[in-house]
mmCIF file of C-alpha atoms in Angstrom:
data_model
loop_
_atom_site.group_PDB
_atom_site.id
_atom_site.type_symbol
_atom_site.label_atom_id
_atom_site.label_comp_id
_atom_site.label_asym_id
_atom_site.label_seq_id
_atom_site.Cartn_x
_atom_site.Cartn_y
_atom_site.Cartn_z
ATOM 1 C CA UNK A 1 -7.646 -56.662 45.042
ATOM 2 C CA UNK A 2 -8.133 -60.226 43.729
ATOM 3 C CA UNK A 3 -6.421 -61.784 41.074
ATOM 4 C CA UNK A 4 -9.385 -61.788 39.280
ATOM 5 C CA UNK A 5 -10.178 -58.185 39.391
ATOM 6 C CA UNK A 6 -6.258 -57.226 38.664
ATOM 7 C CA UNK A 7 -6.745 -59.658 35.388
ATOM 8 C CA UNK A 8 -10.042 -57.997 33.606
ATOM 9 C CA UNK A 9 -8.608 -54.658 34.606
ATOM 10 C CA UNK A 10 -5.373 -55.376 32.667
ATOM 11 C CA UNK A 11 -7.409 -56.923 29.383
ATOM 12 C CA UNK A 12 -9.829 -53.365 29.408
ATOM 13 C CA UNK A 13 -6.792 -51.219 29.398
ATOM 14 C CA UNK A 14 -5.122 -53.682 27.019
ATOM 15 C CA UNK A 15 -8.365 -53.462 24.702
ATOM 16 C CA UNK A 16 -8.568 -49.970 25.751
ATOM 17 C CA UNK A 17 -4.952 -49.257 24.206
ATOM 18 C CA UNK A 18 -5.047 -51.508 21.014
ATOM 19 C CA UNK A 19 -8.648 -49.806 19.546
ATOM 20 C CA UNK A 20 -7.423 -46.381 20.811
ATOM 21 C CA UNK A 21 -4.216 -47.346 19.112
ATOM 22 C CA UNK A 22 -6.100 -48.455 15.357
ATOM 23 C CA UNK A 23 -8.064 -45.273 15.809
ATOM 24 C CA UNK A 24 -5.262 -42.946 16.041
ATOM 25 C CA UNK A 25 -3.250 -44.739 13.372
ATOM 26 C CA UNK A 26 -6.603 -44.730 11.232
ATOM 27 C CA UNK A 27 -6.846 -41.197 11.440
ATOM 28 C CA UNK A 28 -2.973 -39.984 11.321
ATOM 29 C CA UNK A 29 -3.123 -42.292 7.432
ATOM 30 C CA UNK A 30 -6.768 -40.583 6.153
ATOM 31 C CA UNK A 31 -6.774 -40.072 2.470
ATOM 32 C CA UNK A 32 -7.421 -36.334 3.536
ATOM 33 C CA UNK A 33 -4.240 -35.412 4.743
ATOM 34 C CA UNK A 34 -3.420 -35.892 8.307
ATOM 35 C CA UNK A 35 -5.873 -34.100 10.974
ATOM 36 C CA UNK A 36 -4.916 -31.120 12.250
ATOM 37 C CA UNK A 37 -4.551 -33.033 16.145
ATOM 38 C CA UNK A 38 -1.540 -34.590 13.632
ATOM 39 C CA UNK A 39 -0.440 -31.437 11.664
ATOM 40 C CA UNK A 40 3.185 -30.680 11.668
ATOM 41 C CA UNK A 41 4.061 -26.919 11.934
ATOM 42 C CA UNK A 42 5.909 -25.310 9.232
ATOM 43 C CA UNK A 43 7.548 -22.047 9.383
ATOM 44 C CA UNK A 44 6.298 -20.008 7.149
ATOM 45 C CA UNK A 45 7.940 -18.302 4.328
ATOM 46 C CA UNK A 46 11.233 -15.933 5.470
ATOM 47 C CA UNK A 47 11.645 -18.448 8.231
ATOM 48 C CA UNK A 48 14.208 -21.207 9.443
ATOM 49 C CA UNK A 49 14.341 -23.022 6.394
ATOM 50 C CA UNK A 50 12.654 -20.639 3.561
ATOM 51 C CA UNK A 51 15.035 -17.727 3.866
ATOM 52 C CA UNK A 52 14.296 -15.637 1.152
ATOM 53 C CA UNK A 53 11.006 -17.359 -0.171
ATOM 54 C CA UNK A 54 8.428 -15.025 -1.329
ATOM 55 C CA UNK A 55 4.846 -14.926 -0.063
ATOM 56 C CA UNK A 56 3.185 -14.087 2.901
ATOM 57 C CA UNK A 57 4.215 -11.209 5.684
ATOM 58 C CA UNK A 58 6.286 -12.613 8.357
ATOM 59 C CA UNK A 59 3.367 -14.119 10.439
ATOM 60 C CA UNK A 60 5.279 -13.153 13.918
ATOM 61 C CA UNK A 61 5.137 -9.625 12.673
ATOM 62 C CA UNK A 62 1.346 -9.469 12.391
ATOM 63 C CA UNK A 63 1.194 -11.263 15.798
ATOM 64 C CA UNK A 64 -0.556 -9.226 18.267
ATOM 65 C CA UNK A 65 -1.739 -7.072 15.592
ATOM 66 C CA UNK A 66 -5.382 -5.425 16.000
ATOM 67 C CA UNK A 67 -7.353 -4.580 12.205
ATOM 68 C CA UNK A 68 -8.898 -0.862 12.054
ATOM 69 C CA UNK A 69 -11.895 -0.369 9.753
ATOM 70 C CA UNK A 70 -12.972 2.838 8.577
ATOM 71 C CA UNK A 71 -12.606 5.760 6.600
ATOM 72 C CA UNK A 72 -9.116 7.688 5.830
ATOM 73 C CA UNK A 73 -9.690 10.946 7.235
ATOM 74 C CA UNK A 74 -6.026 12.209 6.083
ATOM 75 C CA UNK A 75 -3.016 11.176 5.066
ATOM 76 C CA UNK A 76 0.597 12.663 4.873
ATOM 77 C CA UNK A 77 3.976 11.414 5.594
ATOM 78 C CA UNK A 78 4.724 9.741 8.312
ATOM 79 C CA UNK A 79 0.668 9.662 9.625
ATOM 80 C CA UNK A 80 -2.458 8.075 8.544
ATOM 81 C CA UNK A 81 -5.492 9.289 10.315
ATOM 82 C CA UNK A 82 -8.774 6.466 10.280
ATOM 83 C CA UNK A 83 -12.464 7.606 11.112
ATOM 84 C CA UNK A 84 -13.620 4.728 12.421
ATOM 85 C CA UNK A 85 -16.877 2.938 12.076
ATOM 86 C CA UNK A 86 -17.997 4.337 15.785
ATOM 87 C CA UNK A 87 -17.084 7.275 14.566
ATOM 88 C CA UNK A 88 -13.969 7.590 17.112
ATOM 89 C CA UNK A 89 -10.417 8.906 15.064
ATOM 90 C CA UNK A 90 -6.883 6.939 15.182
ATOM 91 C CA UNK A 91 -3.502 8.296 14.335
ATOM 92 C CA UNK A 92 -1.257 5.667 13.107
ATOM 93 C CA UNK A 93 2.436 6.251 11.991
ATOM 94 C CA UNK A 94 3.667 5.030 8.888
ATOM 95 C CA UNK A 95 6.464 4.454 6.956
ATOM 96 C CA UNK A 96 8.669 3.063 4.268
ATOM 97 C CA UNK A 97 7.699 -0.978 4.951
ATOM 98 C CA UNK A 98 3.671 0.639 5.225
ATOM 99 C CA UNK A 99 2.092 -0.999 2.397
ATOM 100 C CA UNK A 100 -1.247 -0.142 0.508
ATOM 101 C CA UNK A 101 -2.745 -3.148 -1.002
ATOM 102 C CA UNK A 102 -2.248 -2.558 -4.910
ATOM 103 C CA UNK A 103 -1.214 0.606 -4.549
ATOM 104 C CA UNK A 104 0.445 3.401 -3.155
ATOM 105 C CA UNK A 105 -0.127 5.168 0.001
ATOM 106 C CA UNK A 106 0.515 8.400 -0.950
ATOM 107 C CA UNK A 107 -2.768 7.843 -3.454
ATOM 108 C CA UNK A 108 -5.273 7.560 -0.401
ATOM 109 C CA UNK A 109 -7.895 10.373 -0.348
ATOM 110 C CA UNK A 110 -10.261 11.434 2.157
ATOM 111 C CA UNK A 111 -13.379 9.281 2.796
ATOM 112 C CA UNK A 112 -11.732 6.168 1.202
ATOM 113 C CA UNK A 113 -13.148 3.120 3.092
ATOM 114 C CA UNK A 114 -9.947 1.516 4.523
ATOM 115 C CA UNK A 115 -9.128 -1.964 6.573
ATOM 116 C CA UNK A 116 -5.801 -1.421 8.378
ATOM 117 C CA UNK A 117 -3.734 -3.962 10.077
ATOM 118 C CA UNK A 118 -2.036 -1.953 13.473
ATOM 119 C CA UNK A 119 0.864 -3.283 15.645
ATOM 120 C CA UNK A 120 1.922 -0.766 18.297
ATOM 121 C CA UNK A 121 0.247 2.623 16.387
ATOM 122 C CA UNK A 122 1.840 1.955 13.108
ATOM 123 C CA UNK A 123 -0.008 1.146 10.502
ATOM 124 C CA UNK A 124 1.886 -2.507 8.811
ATOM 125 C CA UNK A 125 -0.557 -2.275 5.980
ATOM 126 C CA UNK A 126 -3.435 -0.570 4.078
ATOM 127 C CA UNK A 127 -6.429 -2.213 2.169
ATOM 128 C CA UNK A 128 -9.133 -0.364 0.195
ATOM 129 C CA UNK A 129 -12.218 -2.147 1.164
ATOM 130 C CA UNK A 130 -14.174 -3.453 -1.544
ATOM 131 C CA UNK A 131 -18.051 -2.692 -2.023
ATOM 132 C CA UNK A 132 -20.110 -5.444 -3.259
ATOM 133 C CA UNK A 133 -23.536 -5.270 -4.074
ATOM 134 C CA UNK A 134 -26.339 -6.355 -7.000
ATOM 135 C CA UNK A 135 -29.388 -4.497 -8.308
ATOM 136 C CA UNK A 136 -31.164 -2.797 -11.529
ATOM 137 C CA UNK A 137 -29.517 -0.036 -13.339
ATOM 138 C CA UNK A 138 -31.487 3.265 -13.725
ATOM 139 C CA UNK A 139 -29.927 7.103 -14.997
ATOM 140 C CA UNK A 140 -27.053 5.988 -16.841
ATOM 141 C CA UNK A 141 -24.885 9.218 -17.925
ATOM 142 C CA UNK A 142 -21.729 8.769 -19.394
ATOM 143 C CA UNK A 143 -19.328 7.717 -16.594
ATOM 144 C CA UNK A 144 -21.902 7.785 -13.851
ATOM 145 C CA UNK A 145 -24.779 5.472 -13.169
ATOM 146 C CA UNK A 146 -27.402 4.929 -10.414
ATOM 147 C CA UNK A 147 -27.809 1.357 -9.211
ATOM 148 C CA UNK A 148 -31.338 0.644 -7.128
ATOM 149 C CA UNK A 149 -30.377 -2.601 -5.107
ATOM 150 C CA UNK A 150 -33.080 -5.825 -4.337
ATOM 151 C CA UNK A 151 -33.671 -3.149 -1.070
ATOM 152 C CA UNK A 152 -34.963 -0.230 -2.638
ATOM 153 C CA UNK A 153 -31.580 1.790 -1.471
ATOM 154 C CA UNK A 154 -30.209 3.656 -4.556
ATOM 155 C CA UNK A 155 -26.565 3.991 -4.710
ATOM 156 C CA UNK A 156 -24.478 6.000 -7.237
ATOM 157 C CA UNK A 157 -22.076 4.565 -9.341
ATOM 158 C CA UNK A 158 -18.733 5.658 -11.148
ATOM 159 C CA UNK A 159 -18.078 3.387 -14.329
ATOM 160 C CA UNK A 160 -15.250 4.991 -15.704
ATOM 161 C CA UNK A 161 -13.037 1.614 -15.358
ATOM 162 C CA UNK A 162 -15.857 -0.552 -17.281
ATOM 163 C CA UNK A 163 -15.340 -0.841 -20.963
ATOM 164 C CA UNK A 164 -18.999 -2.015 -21.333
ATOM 165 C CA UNK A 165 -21.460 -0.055 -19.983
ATOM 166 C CA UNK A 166 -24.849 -1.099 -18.457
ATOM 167 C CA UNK A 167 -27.887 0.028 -19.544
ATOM 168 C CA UNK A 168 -30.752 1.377 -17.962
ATOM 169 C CA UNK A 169 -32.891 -1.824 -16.736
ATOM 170 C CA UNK A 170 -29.980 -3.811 -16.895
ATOM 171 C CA UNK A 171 -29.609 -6.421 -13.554
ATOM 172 C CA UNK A 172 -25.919 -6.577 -12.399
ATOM 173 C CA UNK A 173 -23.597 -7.204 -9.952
ATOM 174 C CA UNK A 174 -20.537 -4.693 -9.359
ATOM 175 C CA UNK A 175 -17.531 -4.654 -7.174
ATOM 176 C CA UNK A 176 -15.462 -1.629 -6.365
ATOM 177 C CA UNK A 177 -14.120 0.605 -3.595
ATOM 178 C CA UNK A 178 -16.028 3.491 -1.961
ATOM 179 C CA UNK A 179 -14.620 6.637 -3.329
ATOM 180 C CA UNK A 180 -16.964 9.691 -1.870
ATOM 181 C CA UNK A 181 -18.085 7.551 1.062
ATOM 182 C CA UNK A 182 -21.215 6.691 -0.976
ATOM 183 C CA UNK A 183 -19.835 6.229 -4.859
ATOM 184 C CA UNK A 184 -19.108 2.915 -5.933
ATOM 185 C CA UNK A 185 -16.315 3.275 -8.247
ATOM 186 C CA UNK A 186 -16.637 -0.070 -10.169
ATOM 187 C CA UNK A 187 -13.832 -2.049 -10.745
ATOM 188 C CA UNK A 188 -16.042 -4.905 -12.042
ATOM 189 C CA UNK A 189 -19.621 -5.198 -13.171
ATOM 190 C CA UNK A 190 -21.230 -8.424 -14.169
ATOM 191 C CA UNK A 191 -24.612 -8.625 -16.275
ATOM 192 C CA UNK A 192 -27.121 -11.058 -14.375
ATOM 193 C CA UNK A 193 -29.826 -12.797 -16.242
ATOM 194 C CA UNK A 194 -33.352 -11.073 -15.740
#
């Protein structure tokens, strides 16, 4: 190799380094926060450093962990029993540390739509799904409504948790859990303009 040759390959890598250099130093100070090729890793809360701290689970306990969706087919001590959406059944164990999302287990009823987080067969914890959907109100009886969504599908509707009730032609939007496996039981319904 000549001298020559040895000489512009040294100034490319040299060049090579220094803009490579500016880049990465550019990014690591963005205005942003640092990119996550620059993130440090924090343990999270319960960990070396944050014994104690409230907050999230203990991520290495959800690690591995697979989510069931479906409905509860029964409950009792000890087992929870999931129809799932392919229509397949899983028994999971539970126990004291099992926790239901705003609630307690023991409360679950049959046909409650359900999102479980699993580790091993045993259920770490329970969330009633939440039903979301819009449309025009139509046979409002007391407690119990009809709602026709933008589709044409008519879905029935429990609104003994809403103070104000909808009336019949009203547009809304409601959230809630499945009770029945087709009853929305509306935790929150929100007028929409017409």
């Amino acid at each position: 190799m000549s001298k020559k040759s040895a000489w512009a390959g040294a100034i490319v890598a040299a060049v090579g380094l220094t803009v490579g250099g500016i880049a990465v130093a550019t990014a690591a100070e963005g205005h942003d926060g640092p990119p996550a090729a620059f993130a440090e890793r924090h343990p999270g809360p319960g960990g070396p450093g944050h014994p104690g701290k409230p907050g999230r689970a203990d991520k290495a306990k959800l690690k591995d962990s697979t989510l069931v969706v479906g409905r509860v087919k029964s409950v009792e001590t000890g087992k929870l029993v999931i129809t799932k959406d392919d229509g397949s059944e899983v028994s999971l164990t539970t126990d004291s540390a099992t926790k239901l999302r705003g609630g307690d287990l023991a409360g679950l009823k049959a046909d409650q739509r359900v999102t479980v987080r699993v580790k091993d067969g045993k259920a770490l914890n329970v969330a009633l799904a939440k039903a979301q959907t819009r449309g025009t109100i139509k046979d409002v009886n007391g407690n119990n409504a009809t709602l026709v969504q933008v589709d044409g599908l008519q879905t029935p509707l429990d609104l003994s948790s809403v103070t104000e009730k909808p009336k019949n032609g009203d547009l809304v939007a409601v959230t809630g859990t499945v009770s029945d496996g087709k009853t929305i039981k509306v935790d929150k319904l929100r007028q929409l303009p017409k």
